[in-house]
XYZ file of N, CA, C and O in Angstrom:
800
model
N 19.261 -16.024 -2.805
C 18.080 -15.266 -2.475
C 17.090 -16.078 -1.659
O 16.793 -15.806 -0.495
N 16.491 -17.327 -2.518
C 15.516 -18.032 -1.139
C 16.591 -18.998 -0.923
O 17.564 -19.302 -1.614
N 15.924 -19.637 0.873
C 16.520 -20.942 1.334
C 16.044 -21.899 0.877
O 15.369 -22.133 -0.125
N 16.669 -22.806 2.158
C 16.114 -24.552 1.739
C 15.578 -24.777 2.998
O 16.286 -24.680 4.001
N 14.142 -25.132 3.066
C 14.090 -25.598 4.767
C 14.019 -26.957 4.421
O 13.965 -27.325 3.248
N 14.016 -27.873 5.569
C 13.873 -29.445 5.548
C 12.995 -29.932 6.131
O 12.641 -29.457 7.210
N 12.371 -31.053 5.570
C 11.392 -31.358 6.335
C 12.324 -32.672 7.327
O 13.530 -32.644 7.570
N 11.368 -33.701 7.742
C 11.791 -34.619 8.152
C 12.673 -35.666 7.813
O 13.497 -36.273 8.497
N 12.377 -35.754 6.735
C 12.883 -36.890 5.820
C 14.559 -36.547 5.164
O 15.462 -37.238 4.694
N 14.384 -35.325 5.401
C 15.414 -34.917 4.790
C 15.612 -34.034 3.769
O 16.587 -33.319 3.541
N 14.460 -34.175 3.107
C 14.175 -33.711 1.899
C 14.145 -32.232 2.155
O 13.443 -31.675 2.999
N 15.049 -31.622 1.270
C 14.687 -30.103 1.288
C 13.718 -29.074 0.157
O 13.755 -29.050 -1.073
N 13.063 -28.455 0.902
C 12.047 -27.491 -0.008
C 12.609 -26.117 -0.188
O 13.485 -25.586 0.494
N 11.846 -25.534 -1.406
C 13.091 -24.237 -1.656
C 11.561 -22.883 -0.958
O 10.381 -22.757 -1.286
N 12.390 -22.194 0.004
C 11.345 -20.922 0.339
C 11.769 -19.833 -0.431
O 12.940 -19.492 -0.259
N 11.285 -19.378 -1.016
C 11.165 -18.227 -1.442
C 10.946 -16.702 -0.888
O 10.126 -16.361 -0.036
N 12.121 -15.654 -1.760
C 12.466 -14.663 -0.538
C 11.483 -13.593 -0.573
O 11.435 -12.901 -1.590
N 10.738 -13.374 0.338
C 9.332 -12.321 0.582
C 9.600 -10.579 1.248
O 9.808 -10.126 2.374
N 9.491 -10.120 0.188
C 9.403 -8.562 0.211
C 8.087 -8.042 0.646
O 6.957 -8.218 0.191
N 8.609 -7.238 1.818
C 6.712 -6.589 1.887
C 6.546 -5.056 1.782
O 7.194 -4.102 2.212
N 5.452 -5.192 1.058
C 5.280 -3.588 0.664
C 3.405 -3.099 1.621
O 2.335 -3.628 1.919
N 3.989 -2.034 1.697
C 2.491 -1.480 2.007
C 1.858 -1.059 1.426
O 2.248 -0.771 0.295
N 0.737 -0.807 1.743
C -0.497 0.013 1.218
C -1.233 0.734 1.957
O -2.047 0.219 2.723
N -1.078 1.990 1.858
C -1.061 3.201 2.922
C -2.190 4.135 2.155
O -2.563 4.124 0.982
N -2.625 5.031 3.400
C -3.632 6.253 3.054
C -4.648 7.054 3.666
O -4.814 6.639 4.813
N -5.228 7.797 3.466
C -6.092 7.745 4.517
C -6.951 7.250 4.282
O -6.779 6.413 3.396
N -8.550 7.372 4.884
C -9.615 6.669 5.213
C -10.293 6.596 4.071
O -10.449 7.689 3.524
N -10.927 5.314 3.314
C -11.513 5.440 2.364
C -11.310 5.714 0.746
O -11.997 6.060 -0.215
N -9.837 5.319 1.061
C -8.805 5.901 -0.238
C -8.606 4.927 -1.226
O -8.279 5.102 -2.399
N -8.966 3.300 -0.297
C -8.843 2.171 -1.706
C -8.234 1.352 -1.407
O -8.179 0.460 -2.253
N -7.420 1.112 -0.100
C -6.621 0.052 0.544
C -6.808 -0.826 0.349
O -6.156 -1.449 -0.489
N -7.814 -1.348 1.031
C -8.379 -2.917 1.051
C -8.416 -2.811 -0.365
O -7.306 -3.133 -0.789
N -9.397 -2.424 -1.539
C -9.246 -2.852 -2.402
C -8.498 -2.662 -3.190
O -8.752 -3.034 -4.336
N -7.292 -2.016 -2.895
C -6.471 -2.431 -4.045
C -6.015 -3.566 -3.553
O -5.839 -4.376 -4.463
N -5.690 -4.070 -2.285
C -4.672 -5.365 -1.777
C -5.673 -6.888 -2.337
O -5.256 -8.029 -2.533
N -6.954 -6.389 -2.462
C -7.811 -7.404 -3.107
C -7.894 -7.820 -4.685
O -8.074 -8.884 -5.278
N -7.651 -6.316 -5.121
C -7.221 -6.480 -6.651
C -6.270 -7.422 -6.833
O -6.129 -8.027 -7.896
N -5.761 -7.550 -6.092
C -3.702 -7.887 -6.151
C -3.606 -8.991 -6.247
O -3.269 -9.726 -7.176
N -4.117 -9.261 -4.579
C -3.507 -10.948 -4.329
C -4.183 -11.559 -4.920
O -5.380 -11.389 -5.151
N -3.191 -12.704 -5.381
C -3.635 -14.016 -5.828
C -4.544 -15.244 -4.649
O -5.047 -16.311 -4.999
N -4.529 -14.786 -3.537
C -5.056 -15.658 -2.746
C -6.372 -14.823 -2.148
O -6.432 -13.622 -2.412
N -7.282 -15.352 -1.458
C -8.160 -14.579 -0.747
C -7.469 -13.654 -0.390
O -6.267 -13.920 -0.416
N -7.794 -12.392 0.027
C -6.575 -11.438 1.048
C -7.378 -11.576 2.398
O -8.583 -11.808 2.485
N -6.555 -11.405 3.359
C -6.923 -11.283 4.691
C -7.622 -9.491 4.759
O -7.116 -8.385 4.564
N -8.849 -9.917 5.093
C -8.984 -8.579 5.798
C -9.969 -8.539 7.050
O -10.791 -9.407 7.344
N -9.688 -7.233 7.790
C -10.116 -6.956 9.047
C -11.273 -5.722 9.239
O -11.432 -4.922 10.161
N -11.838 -5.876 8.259
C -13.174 -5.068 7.918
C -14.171 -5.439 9.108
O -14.561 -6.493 9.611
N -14.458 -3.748 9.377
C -15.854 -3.985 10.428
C -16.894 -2.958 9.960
O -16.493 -2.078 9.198
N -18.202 -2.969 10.334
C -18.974 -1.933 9.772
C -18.887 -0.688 10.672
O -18.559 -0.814 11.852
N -19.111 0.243 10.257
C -19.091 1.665 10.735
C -20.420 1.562 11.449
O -21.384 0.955 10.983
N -20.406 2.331 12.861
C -21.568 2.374 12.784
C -21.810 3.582 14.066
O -20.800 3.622 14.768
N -22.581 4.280 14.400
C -22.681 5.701 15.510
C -21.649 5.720 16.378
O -21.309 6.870 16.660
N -20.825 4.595 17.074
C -20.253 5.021 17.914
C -19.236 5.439 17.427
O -18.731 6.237 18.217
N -18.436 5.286 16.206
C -17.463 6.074 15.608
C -17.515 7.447 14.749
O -16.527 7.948 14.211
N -19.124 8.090 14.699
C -19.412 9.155 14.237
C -18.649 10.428 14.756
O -18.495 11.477 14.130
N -18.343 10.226 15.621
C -17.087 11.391 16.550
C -15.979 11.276 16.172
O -15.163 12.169 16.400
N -15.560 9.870 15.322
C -13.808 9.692 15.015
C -13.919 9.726 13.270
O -12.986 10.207 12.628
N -14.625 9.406 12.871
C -14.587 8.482 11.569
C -15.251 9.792 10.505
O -16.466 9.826 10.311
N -14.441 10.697 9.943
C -15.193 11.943 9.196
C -15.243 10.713 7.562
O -14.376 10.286 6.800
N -16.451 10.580 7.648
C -17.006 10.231 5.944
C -17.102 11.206 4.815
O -17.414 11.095 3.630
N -16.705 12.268 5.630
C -17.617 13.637 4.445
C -16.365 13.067 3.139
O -15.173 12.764 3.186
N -17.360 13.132 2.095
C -16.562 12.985 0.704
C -16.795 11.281 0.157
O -16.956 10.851 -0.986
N -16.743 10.660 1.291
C -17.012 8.946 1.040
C -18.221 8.304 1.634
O -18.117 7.144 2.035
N -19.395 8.957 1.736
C -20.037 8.755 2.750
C -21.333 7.782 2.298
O -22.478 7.728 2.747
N -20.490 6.839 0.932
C -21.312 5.241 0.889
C -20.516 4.504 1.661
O -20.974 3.404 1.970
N -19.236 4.842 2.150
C -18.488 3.595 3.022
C -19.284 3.431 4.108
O -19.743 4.204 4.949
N -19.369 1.951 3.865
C -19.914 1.187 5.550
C -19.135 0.536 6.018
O -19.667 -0.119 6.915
N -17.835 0.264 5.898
C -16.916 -0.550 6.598
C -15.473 0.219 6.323
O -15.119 0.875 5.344
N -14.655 -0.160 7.757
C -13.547 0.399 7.529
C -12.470 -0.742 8.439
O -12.918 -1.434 9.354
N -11.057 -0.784 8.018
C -9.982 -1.306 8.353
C -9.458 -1.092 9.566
O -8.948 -0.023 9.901
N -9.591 -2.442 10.535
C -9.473 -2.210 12.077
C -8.005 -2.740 12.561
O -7.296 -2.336 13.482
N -7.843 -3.574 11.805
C -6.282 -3.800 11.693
C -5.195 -3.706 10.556
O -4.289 -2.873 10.528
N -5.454 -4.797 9.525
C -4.826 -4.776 8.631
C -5.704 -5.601 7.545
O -6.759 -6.212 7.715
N -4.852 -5.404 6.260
C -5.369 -6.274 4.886
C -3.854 -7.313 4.417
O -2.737 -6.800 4.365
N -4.039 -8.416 4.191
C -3.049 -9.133 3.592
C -3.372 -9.423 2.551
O -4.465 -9.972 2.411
N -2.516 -9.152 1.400
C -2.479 -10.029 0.208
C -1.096 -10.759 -0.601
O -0.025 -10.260 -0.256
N -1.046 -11.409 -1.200
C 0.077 -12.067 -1.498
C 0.189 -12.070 -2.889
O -0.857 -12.379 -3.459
N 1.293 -11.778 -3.719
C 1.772 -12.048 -5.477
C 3.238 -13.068 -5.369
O 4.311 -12.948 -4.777
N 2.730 -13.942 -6.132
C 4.115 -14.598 -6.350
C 4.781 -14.167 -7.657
O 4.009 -14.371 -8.594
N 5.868 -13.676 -8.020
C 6.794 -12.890 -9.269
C 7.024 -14.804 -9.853
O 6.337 -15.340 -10.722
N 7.916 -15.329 -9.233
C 8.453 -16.585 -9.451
C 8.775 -17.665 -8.350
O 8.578 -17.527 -7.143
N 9.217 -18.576 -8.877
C 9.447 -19.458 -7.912
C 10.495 -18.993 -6.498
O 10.238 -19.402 -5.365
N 11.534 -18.200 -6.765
C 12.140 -17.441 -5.515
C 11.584 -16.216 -5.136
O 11.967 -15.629 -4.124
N 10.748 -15.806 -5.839
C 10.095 -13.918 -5.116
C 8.904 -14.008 -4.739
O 8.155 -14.253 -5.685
N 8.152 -13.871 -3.296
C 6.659 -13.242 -3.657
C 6.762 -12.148 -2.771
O 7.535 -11.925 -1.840
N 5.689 -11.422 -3.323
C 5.585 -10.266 -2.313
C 4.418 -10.221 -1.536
O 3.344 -10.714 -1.884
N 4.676 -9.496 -0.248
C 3.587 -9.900 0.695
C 2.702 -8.242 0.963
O 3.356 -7.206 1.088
N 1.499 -8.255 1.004
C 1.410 -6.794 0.730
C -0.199 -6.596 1.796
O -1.325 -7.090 1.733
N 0.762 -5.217 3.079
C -0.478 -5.178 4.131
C -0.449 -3.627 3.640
O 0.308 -2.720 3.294
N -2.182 -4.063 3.915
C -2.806 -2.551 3.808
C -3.209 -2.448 5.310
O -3.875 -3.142 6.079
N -2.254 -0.840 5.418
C -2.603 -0.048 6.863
C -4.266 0.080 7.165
O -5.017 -0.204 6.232
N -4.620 0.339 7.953
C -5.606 0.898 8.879
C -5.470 2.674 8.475
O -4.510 3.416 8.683
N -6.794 2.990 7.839
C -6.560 4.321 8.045
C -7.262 5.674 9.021
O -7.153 6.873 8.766
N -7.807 5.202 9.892
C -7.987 5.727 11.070
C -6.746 6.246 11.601
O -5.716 5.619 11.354
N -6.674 7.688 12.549
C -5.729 8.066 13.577
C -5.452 6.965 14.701
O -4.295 6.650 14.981
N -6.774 6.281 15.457
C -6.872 5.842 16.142
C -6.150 4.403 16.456
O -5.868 3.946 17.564
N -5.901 3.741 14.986
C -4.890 2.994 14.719
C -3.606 3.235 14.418
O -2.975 2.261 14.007
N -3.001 4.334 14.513
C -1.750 4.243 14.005
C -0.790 2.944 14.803
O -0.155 2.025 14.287
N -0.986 3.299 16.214
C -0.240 2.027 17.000
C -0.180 1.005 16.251
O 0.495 0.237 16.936
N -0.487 0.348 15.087
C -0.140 -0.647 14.553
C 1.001 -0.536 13.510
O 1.745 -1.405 13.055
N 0.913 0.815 13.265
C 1.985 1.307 12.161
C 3.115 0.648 11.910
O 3.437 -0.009 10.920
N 3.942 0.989 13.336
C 5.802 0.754 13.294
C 5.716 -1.006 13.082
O 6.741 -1.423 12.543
N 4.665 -2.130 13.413
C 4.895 -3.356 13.217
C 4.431 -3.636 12.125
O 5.226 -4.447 11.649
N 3.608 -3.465 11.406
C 3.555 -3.265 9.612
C 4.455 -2.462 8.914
O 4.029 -2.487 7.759
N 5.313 -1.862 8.942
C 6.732 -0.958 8.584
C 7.439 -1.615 8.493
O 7.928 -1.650 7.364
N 7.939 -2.449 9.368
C 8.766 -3.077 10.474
C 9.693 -4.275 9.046
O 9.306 -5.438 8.931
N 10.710 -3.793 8.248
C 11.339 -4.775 7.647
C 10.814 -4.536 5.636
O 11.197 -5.104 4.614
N 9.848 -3.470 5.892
C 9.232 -2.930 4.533
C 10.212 -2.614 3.069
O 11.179 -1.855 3.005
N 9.821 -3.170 2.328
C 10.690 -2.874 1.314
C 10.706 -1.242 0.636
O 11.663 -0.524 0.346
N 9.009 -0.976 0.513
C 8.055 0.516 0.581
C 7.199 0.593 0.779
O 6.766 0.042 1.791
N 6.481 1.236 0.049
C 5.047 1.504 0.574
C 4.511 2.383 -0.697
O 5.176 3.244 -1.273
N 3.057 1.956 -1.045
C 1.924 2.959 -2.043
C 1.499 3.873 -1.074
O 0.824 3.446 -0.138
N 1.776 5.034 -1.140
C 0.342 5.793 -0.782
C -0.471 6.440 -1.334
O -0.298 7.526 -1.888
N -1.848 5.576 -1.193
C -2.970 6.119 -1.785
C -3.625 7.255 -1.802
O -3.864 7.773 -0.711
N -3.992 7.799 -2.809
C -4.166 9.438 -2.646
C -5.753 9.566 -3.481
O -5.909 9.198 -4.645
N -6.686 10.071 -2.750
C -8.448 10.508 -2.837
C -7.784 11.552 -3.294
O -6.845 12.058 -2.679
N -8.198 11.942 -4.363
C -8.388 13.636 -4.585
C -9.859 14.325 -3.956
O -9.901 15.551 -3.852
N -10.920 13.591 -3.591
C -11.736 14.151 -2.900
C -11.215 14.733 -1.642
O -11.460 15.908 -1.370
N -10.223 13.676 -0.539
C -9.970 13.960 0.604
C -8.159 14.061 0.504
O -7.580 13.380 1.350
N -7.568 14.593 -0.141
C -6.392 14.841 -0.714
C -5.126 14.736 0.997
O -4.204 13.979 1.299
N -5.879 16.100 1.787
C -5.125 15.605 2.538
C -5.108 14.817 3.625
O -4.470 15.158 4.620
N -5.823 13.634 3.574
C -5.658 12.538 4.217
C -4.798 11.931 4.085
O -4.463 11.037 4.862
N -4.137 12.291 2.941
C -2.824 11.094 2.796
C -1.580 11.713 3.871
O -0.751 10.982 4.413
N -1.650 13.243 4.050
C -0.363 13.574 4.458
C 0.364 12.760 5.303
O 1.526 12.433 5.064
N -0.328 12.376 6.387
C 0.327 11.125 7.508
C 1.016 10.424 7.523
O 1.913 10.094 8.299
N 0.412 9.881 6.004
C 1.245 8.650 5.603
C 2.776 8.780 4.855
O 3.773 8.057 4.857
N 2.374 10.314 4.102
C 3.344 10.562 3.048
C 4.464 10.800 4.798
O 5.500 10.172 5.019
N 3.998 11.576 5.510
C 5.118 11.977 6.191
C 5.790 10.839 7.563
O 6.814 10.963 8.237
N 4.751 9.794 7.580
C 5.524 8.441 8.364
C 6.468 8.017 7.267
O 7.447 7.579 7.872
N 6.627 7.945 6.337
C 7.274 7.035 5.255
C 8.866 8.264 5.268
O 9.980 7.763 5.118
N 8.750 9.411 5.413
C 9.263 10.385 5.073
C 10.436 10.125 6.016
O 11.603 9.868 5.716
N 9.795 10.263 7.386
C 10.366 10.623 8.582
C 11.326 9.324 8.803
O 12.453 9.272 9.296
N 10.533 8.337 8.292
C 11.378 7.090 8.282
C 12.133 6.464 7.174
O 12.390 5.263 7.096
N 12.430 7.280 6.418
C 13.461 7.186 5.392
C 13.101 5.548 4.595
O 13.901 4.623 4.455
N 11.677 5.594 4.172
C 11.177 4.402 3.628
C 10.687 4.788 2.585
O 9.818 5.660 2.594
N 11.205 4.139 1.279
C 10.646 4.784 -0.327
C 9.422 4.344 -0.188
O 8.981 3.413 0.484
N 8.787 5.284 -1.056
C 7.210 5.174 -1.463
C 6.888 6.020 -2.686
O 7.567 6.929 -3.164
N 5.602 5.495 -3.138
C 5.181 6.084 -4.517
C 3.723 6.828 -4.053
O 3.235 6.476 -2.979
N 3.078 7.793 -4.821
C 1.878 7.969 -4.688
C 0.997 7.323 -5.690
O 1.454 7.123 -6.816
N -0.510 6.893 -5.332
C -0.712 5.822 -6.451
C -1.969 7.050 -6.475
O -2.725 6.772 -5.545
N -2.238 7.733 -6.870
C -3.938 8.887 -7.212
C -4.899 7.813 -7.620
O -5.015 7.292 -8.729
N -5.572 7.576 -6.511
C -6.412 6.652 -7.112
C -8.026 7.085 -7.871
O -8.854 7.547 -7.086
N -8.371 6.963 -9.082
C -9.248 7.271 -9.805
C -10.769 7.253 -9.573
O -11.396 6.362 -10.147
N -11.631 8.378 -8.579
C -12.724 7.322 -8.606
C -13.527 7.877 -9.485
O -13.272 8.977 -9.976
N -14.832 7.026 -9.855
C -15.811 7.450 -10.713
C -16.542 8.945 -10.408
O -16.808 9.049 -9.210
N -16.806 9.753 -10.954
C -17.174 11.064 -10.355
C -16.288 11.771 -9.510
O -16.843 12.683 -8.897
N -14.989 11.620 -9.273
C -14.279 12.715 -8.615
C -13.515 13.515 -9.697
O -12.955 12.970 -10.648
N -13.542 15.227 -9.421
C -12.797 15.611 -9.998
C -11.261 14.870 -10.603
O -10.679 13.980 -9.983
N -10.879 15.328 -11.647
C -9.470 14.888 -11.869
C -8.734 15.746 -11.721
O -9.283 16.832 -11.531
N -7.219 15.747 -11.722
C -6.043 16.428 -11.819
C -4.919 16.036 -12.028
O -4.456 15.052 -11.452
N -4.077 16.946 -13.151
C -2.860 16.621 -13.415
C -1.949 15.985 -12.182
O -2.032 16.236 -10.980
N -1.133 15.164 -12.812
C 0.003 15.083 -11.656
C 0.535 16.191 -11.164
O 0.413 16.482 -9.974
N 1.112 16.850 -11.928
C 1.980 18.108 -11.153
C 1.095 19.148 -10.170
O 1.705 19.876 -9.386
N -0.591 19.186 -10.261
C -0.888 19.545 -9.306
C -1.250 18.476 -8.071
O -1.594 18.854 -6.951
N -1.202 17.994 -8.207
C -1.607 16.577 -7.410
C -0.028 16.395 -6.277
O 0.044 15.984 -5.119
N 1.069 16.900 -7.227
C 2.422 16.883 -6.138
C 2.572 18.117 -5.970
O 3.552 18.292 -5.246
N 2.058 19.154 -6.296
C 2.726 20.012 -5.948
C 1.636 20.353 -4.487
O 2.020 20.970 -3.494
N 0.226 19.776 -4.679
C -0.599 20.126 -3.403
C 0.302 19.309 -2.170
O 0.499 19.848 -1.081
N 0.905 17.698 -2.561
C 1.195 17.141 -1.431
C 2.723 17.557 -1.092
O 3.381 16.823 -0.355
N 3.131 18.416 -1.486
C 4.079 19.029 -1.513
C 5.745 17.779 -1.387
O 6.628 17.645 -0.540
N 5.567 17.386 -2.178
C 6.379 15.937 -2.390
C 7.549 16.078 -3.447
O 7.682 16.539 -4.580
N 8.387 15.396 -2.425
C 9.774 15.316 -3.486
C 10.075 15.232 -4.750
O 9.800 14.075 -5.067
N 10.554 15.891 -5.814
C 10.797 15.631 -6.879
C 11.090 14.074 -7.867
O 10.816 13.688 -9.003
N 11.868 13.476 -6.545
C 12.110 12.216 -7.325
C 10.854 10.933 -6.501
O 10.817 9.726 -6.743
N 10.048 11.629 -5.626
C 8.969 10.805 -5.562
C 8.007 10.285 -6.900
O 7.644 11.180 -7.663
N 7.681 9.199 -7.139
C 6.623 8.958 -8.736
C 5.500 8.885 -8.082
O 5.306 8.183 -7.089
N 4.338 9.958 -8.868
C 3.167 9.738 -8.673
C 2.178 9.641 -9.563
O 1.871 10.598 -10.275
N 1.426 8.197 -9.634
C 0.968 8.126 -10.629
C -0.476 7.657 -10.425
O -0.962 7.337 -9.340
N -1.024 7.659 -11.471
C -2.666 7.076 -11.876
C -3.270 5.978 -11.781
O -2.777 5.094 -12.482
N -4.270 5.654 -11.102
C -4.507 4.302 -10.850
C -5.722 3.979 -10.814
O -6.341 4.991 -11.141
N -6.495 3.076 -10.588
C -7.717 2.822 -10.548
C -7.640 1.128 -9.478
O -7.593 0.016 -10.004
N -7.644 1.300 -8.441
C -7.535 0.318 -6.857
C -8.494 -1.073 -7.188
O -8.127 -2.198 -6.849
N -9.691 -0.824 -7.856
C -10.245 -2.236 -8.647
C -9.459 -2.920 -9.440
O -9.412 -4.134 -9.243
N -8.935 -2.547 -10.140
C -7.784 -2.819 -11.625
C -6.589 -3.883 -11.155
O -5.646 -3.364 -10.559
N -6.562 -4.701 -11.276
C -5.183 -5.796 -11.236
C -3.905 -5.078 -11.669
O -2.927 -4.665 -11.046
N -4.380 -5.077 -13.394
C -3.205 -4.578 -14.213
C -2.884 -2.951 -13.728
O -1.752 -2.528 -13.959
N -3.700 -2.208 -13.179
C -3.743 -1.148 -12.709
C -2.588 -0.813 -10.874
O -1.839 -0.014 -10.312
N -3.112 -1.828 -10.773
C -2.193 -1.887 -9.273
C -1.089 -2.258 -9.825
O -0.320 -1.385 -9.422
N -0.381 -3.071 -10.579
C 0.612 -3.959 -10.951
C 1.525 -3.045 -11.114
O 2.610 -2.958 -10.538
N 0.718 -1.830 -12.530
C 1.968 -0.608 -12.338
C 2.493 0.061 -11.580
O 3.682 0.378 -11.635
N 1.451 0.500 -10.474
C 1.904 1.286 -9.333
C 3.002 0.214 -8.598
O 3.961 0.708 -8.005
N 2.887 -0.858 -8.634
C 3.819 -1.950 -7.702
C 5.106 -1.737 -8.840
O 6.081 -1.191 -8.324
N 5.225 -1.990 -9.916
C 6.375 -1.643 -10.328
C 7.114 -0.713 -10.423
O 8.330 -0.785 -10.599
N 6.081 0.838 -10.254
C 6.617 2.113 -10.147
C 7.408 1.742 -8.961
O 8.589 2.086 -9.008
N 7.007 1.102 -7.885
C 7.642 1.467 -6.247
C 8.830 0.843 -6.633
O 9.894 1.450 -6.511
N 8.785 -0.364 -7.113
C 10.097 -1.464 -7.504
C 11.160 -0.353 -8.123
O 12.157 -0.103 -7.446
N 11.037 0.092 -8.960
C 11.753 0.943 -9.665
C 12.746 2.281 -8.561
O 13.910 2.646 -8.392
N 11.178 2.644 -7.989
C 11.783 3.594 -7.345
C 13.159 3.264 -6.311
O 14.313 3.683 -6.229
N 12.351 2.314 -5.626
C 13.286 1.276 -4.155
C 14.950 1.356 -5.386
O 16.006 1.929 -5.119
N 14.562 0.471 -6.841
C 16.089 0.109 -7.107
C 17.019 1.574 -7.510
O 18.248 1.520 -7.457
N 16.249 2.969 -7.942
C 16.966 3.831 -7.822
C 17.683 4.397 -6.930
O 18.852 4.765 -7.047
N 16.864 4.492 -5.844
C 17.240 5.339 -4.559
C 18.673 4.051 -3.998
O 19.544 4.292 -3.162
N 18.517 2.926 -4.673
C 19.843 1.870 -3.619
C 20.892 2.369 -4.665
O 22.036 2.630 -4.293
N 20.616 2.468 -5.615
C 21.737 2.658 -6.630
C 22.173 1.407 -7.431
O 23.340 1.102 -7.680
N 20.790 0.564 -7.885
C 20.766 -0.475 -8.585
C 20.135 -0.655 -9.539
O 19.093 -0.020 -9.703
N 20.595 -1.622 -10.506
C 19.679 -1.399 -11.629
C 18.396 -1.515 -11.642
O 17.952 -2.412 -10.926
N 17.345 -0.638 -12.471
C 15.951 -0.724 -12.399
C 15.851 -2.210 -13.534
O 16.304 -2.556 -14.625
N 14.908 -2.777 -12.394
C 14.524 -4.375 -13.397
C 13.800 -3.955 -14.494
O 12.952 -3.064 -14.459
N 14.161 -4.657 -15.574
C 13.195 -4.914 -16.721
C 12.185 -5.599 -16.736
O 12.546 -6.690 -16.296
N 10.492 -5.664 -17.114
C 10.137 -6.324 -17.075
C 9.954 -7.510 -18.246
O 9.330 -8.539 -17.989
């Protein structure tokens, strides 16, 4: 699973083999912070503030304390063990970015997509890039304070989503909260290959 690279001396170091998953959604859905919940390291992010000249692109209605939004990407990193970490970019959720899409995809193990029940169908995009490209994914409903709630089964049956898609409950601040949704996807990825689902 990981290699050995070498340095000079000879000496070899063991790399460890890196899975990357996304973190998808639309605008204002929890990206960045869930990839901040996550990683163990600073996460990279590409946060800029909102400000009039995107009032023509950028619909806030429903989120409209956000002052910053994702211009490229978010990195964060989990190490499982000494041979696994996973590397985990959160999309851009603007239209205007998709062009970055297919090179964040690009080698993906899956993908979360994050789901506002305020702005519900913002996610469709995402559900249907992942779709079109035959790339497993989970829905993660992310919880916010004061938004209506809803069962799962209406929650899939609005995004009109596959049966053996998992969609589940989350809260994007939460560590232990993201962790499940990351294992839901794990699970899912080892069903759909036709391998065993890991234990944890």
């Amino acid at each position: 699973m990981d290699s050995v690279r070498f340095d000079r001396t000879g000496a070899g170091t063991r790399v460890p083999l890196a899975l990357k998953i996304l973190i998808a959604g639309g605008f204002g859905a929890g990206k960045t912070t869930l990839v901040s919940a996550l990683s163990e390291v600073r996460p990279l992010q590409t946060e800029e503030i909102l400000t009039g000249a995107g009032a023509d692109t950028d619909d806030i209605s429903g989120v409209e304390g956000k002052s910053t939004t994702t211009v490229a990407m978010d990195f964060g990193r989990i190490t499982i063990n000494e041979d696994l970490q996973l590397y985990l970019f959160g999309t851009p959720g603007q239209d205007r970015f998709w062009f970055l899409w297919d090179e964040l995809a690009f080698g993906a193990l899956g993908a979360v997509v994050l789901a506002d029940t305020r702005r519900l169908s913002d996610c469709f995009p995402s559900i249907d890039y992942f779709e079109q490209r035959g790339i497993p994914f989970v829905v993660g409903v992310n919880c916010f304070d004061g938004a209506r709630q809803y069962d799962l089964a209406t929650v899939r049956r609005a995004l009109d989503l596959d049966p053996e898609v998992p969609v589940l409950l989350c809260d994007a601040r939460d560590r232990q909260s993201g962790k499940l949704v990351l294992i839901g996807l794990v699970e899912h990825v080892a069903r759909q290959r036709g391998e065993p689902v890991p234990v944890a």
